[in-house]
Amino acid sequence: MVLSKTCNHALRATLYIAAAPDRTFVPIGEIADQLGISFHFLTKILQILTQEGILRSFKGPNGGVAFARPAAEISILEIIIAIDGPALMEKCLLGLAHCSDEHPCPIHSQWVRIRSRLQNLFADTSLKKLADRVHHQGYRLADR
Amino acid sequence: MVLSKTCNHALRATLYIAAAPDRTFVPIGEIADQLGISFHFLTKILQILTQEGILRSFKGPNGGVAFARPAAEISILEIIIAIDGPALMEKCLLGLAHCSDEHPCPIHSQWVRIRSRLQNLFADTSLKKLADRVHHQGYRLADR
DNA sequence: TATATTTAAGATATAGGAGTCTTAAATCTT
DNA sequence: AAGATTTAAGACTCCTATATCTTAAATATA
Ligand code: FES
Ligand code: FES
């Protein structure tokens, strides 16, 4: 798969926050319930995003998580790299070490093309942009 | 990652066979040695391709594996699907069930575009095409 | 026929990702 | 101050991909 399951959870959760009506903090329990993700597991995932400076959090009643910066300025590429690391954008499609133009594998040039399209898509797509589609066009963030 | 490690091995092994000088059967031990893959593991992987009708095999001295059809007629998509299954070309980027135009997630339309480019690349790329690059342009199939 | 070579098949082990559980810390409400 | 709510952190379990090991079956050669 292109993105890990953990990364799927992270993206859906951040999109949920971005699509939520204006609230200071959104409790993780609510996100987990709405998206059908294990609460403890999601807590751990969002902790990473908090540590990365993408989210900020607040403990106690009325606490939860929120974006550290406006959702319009956070690309999904940031989320993907925070969770899955940069491998997707760097590694050889055949699994060889050191993907590079200097020592290409036979599929390298074609793969690099598609990969950079993908990277551009991820870099140019903000959480807000996608959240608006959820909010206005009813696109889904959960099964069913 | 896009392709599993098992799939990487399968692709590199089949490319090795396709790039090998004209021989009836190539022993798995030789492939494993040349590509730095565990012999027993590679055996198991190539067994799947044999069962799928992509390779044929022959036991005993001078035995090994060979293509069931000309390498020019085998796309790397076939290898990928035989090993990793069709998930890459079918599943939602956000991990939701039933990726479809009818019930899209917010990134669906962009993902489908890139995914179909990828599928076209894989479907249009034969093992022979890539093997020729190894043979004639010295592109690598193994580390270093 | 005996031996060596090679794939087939299945059991077993290892590692990492995914998910659960428990306890602690911070904050609010009463 | 006490209790309820919520995130933080770490230990632990579970599952799957990856890898290894062992034995069997087929085939060639001598
Ligand atoms: S070297 Fe294989 S994709 Fe770049
Ligand atoms: S529904 Fe998510 S990519 Fe198609």
XYZ file of C-alpha atoms (C1' of nucleotides) and ligand atoms in Angstrom:
356
model
C 0.000 0.000 0.000
C 1.027 3.554 -0.632
C 0.294 4.915 2.839
C 0.398 2.972 6.087
C -2.753 2.349 8.058
C -1.383 4.612 10.774
C -1.002 7.345 8.189
C -4.555 6.780 6.975
C -5.759 7.313 10.530
C -3.646 10.443 10.884
C -4.981 11.969 7.677
C -8.592 11.175 8.402
C -8.274 12.503 11.942
C -6.655 15.772 10.897
C -9.240 16.184 8.144
C -11.951 15.630 10.724
C -10.485 18.385 12.852
C -10.170 20.675 9.859
C -13.738 19.967 8.817
C -15.130 20.435 12.315
C -17.011 23.610 13.090
C -14.979 26.293 14.790
C -13.908 24.894 18.082
C -10.858 25.567 20.125
C -9.995 21.957 20.914
C -11.456 18.723 19.590
C -11.270 15.767 21.987
C -9.522 12.696 20.598
C -12.306 10.510 21.939
C -14.796 12.257 19.690
C -12.596 11.836 16.628
C -12.021 8.180 17.418
C -15.743 7.600 17.815
C -16.735 9.402 14.661
C -14.085 7.802 12.483
C -14.161 4.324 13.989
C -10.563 4.363 15.157
C -9.335 2.915 18.450
C -9.093 5.773 20.932
C -5.774 4.763 22.479
C -4.228 4.096 19.121
C -5.370 7.414 17.724
C -4.062 9.160 20.821
C -0.650 7.748 20.113
C -0.767 8.820 16.473
C -1.875 12.354 17.235
C 0.810 12.600 19.898
C 3.357 12.261 17.125
C 1.755 15.114 15.211
C 1.781 17.189 18.386
C 5.451 16.452 18.928
C 6.115 17.389 15.300
C 4.518 20.768 15.918
C 1.626 20.179 13.561
C -0.968 19.923 16.313
C -1.146 21.419 19.771
C -3.008 19.787 22.629
C -4.662 20.705 25.854
C -5.404 18.404 28.784
C -8.435 18.260 30.962
C -12.099 19.137 30.444
C -12.722 21.072 27.239
C -9.303 19.867 26.183
C -8.346 18.061 23.013
C -6.220 18.738 19.983
C -6.125 21.611 17.502
C -3.870 22.765 14.711
C -0.711 24.592 15.665
C -1.003 26.525 12.388
C -3.975 27.280 10.148
C -5.181 24.173 8.319
C -4.794 26.065 5.059
C -1.051 26.098 5.628
C -0.637 22.409 6.446
C -0.132 20.130 3.473
C -1.010 16.469 3.588
C 2.599 15.825 2.614
C 3.583 17.085 6.067
C 1.276 14.585 7.714
C 2.492 11.755 5.505
C 6.140 12.465 6.195
C 5.531 12.952 9.914
C 3.945 9.500 10.143
C 5.433 7.345 7.389
C 8.712 9.156 6.955
C 10.189 10.266 3.631
C 10.647 6.749 2.189
C 7.776 7.009 -0.280
C 9.370 9.988 -1.977
C 12.927 8.702 -1.844
C 13.110 4.976 -2.247
C 13.659 2.891 -5.366
C 10.536 1.192 -6.702
C 12.462 -2.072 -6.904
C 13.752 -1.703 -3.363
C 17.375 -1.006 -4.299
C 19.497 1.231 -2.115
C 20.146 4.820 -3.144
C 17.559 5.656 -5.783
C 19.245 8.229 -7.998
C 19.638 9.372 -11.586
C 23.302 8.389 -11.410
C 22.681 4.724 -10.656
C 19.185 4.045 -11.946
C 17.310 0.793 -11.910
C 15.479 -0.010 -15.159
C 12.174 1.590 -14.087
C 13.750 4.623 -12.414
C 13.023 7.385 -14.905
C 9.345 6.500 -15.245
C 8.876 6.035 -11.534
C 10.531 9.342 -10.672
C 8.090 11.104 -12.963
C 5.019 9.644 -11.335
C 6.506 10.009 -7.892
C 7.103 13.700 -8.352
C 3.536 14.169 -9.576
C 2.425 12.473 -6.412
C 4.704 14.623 -4.303
C 3.374 17.763 -5.973
C -0.175 16.655 -5.331
C 0.553 16.032 -1.674
C 2.527 19.241 -1.254
C -0.117 21.366 -2.984
C -3.046 19.876 -1.106
C -3.766 21.501 2.228
C -5.899 20.003 4.951
C -8.298 22.882 4.567
C -8.747 22.255 0.864
C -9.758 18.663 1.465
C -11.766 19.454 4.574
C -13.842 21.902 2.556
C -14.840 19.078 0.253
C -16.016 17.118 3.258
C -17.828 20.117 4.627
C -19.415 21.399 1.433
C -19.669 18.404 -0.869
C -20.250 15.706 1.712
C -17.233 13.606 0.783
C -16.744 10.876 3.314
C -14.044 10.434 5.945
C -15.301 7.114 7.269
C -16.750 3.887 5.912
C -20.430 3.611 5.088
C 5.892 1.617 0.411
C 4.303 1.151 -2.962
C 5.426 -2.427 -3.573
C 6.131 -5.059 -0.941
C 9.633 -6.375 -0.450
C 8.429 -9.716 -1.742
C 7.252 -7.984 -4.896
C 10.598 -6.222 -5.258
C 12.298 -9.601 -5.150
C 9.868 -11.017 -7.701
C 10.434 -8.161 -10.125
C 14.188 -8.182 -9.823
C 14.283 -11.955 -10.234
C 12.092 -11.999 -13.317
C 14.100 -9.136 -14.788
C 17.253 -11.112 -14.140
C 15.807 -14.044 -16.030
C 14.679 -11.803 -18.865
C 18.086 -10.164 -19.042
C 19.971 -13.461 -18.940
C 21.486 -14.731 -22.153
C 19.449 -17.338 -23.969
C 19.131 -20.287 -21.677
C 16.428 -22.820 -21.304
C 16.192 -22.751 -17.514
C 17.838 -20.458 -14.986
C 18.447 -22.033 -11.558
C 16.920 -20.140 -8.639
C 20.171 -20.507 -6.711
C 21.997 -18.462 -9.321
C 19.382 -15.709 -9.248
C 19.445 -15.604 -5.473
C 23.232 -15.361 -5.453
C 23.418 -12.662 -8.098
C 20.684 -10.513 -6.602
C 21.473 -11.064 -2.939
C 18.148 -12.657 -2.075
C 17.686 -15.596 0.284
C 17.502 -18.732 -1.835
C 14.650 -20.384 0.036
C 12.651 -17.216 0.158
C 13.093 -16.579 -3.539
C 12.107 -20.157 -4.269
C 8.846 -19.581 -2.520
C 8.204 -16.341 -4.378
C 8.937 -17.829 -7.780
C 6.725 -20.780 -6.943
C 3.823 -18.381 -6.822
C 4.684 -17.055 -10.264
C 4.921 -20.620 -11.513
C 1.527 -21.438 -10.061
C 0.139 -18.304 -11.683
C 1.335 -19.529 -15.051
C 3.854 -16.740 -15.522
C 6.888 -18.981 -15.083
C 7.452 -22.655 -15.756
C 9.940 -24.724 -13.839
C 11.971 -27.843 -14.246
C 13.470 -29.968 -11.508
C 16.849 -31.648 -11.400
C 20.217 -30.914 -12.982
C 20.034 -28.227 -15.686
C 16.663 -27.352 -14.204
C 15.446 -23.980 -13.003
C 12.775 -21.523 -14.011
C 11.890 -19.884 -17.311
C 9.061 -17.790 -18.685
C 5.895 -19.579 -19.662
C 5.387 -16.890 -22.326
C 7.823 -14.549 -24.060
C 9.104 -11.846 -21.713
C 7.930 -9.272 -24.210
C 4.359 -10.303 -23.478
C 4.588 -10.208 -19.684
C 3.900 -6.845 -18.077
C 5.271 -5.911 -14.707
C 1.660 -5.293 -13.685
C 1.114 -9.036 -13.932
C 3.977 -9.679 -11.545
C 2.798 -7.010 -9.142
C -0.741 -8.340 -9.032
C 0.414 -11.932 -8.741
C 2.469 -11.066 -5.659
C 0.835 -8.083 -3.972
C -2.677 -8.550 -5.266
C -4.831 -5.858 -6.828
C -5.061 -3.653 -3.722
C -2.706 -0.967 -5.020
C -4.956 -0.314 -7.997
C -8.228 -0.599 -6.131
C -7.959 0.721 -2.614
C -8.760 4.159 -1.250
C -5.720 6.293 -0.489
C -7.210 7.059 2.933
C -7.901 3.395 3.612
C -11.682 3.622 3.346
C -13.682 0.677 2.073
C -14.953 0.658 -1.488
C -13.007 3.336 -3.346
C -15.366 4.568 -6.038
C -16.520 7.656 -7.910
C -19.921 7.256 -6.287
C -18.694 7.534 -2.719
C -15.419 9.424 -2.973
C -13.160 10.464 -0.157
C -11.837 14.023 -0.438
C -8.651 13.039 -2.288
C -10.296 10.449 -4.536
C -10.364 12.225 -7.881
C -6.718 13.264 -7.734
C -5.575 9.894 -6.519
C -7.468 8.010 -9.198
C -5.714 10.068 -11.834
C -2.244 9.307 -10.585
C -3.150 5.717 -9.881
C -4.305 5.150 -13.430
C -1.090 6.655 -14.761
C 0.750 4.223 -12.587
C -1.394 1.358 -13.780
C -0.805 2.340 -17.400
C 2.914 2.462 -16.797
C 2.903 -0.979 -15.224
C 0.620 -2.459 -17.863
C 2.626 -0.992 -20.754
C 6.009 -2.028 -19.403
C 7.066 -5.543 -20.321
C 9.784 -7.475 -18.611
C 11.694 -7.534 -21.883
C 11.582 -3.763 -22.212
C 13.148 -3.302 -18.789
C 15.527 -6.218 -19.179
C 16.882 -4.633 -22.358
C 17.852 -1.583 -20.341
C 19.761 -3.788 -17.984
C 21.387 -5.618 -20.846
C 22.219 -2.692 -23.088
C 22.482 0.316 -20.809
C 23.838 -1.378 -17.732
C 21.023 -0.364 -15.409
C 21.311 -2.173 -12.128
C 19.188 -4.928 -10.629
C 21.085 -5.191 -7.355
C 22.693 -2.884 -4.822
C 26.168 -1.495 -5.463
C 21.061 -48.240 -9.550
C 23.222 -44.716 -6.860
C 24.282 -40.001 -6.411
C 24.001 -35.217 -7.244
C 21.124 -31.359 -8.572
C 17.226 -28.704 -8.405
C 12.311 -27.260 -7.427
C 8.051 -28.138 -4.207
C 5.985 -27.879 0.072
C 5.309 -27.118 4.662
C 6.765 -26.025 9.357
C 8.985 -22.798 12.065
C 11.188 -18.415 13.434
C 11.876 -13.144 13.425
C 10.687 -8.317 13.005
C 7.885 -4.571 12.627
C 3.361 -2.547 12.264
C -1.018 -2.299 14.469
C -3.697 -2.230 18.371
C -4.697 -2.619 23.603
C -4.137 -1.623 28.401
C -2.528 0.705 32.522
C -0.823 4.515 34.999
C 0.512 9.309 35.308
C -0.040 14.251 34.594
C -2.689 18.345 33.676
C -6.873 20.911 33.922
C -11.575 22.073 34.894
C -15.805 21.971 37.869
C -18.029 21.686 42.131
C -9.906 20.192 48.238
C -12.114 16.437 45.691
C -13.559 14.422 41.715
C -14.211 14.249 36.749
C -12.184 14.849 32.181
C -8.726 14.584 28.940
C -3.935 14.002 26.965
C 0.919 11.730 27.814
C 3.680 7.861 28.188
C 5.053 3.361 28.437
C 4.346 -1.609 28.681
C 2.242 -5.172 26.593
C -0.300 -8.090 23.057
C -1.517 -9.437 18.345
C -1.021 -9.975 13.570
C 1.178 -10.086 9.224
C 5.179 -9.770 6.189
C 9.497 -11.492 5.925
C 12.731 -14.989 6.306
C 14.691 -19.570 7.535
C 14.884 -24.521 7.925
C 13.703 -29.255 6.884
C 11.979 -32.843 4.118
C 10.086 -34.580 -0.151
C 9.800 -35.100 -5.159
C 11.645 -34.975 -9.774
C 15.367 -35.374 -12.981
C 19.935 -36.008 -14.892
C 24.448 -38.271 -14.862
C 27.608 -41.786 -14.035
S 16.743 3.551 -8.699
Fe 14.934 2.349 -8.804
S 13.407 3.873 -8.858
Fe 15.201 5.076 -8.682
S -12.408 6.740 -2.169
Fe -10.505 7.399 -1.358
S -9.222 7.262 -3.088
Fe -11.102 6.560 -3.880
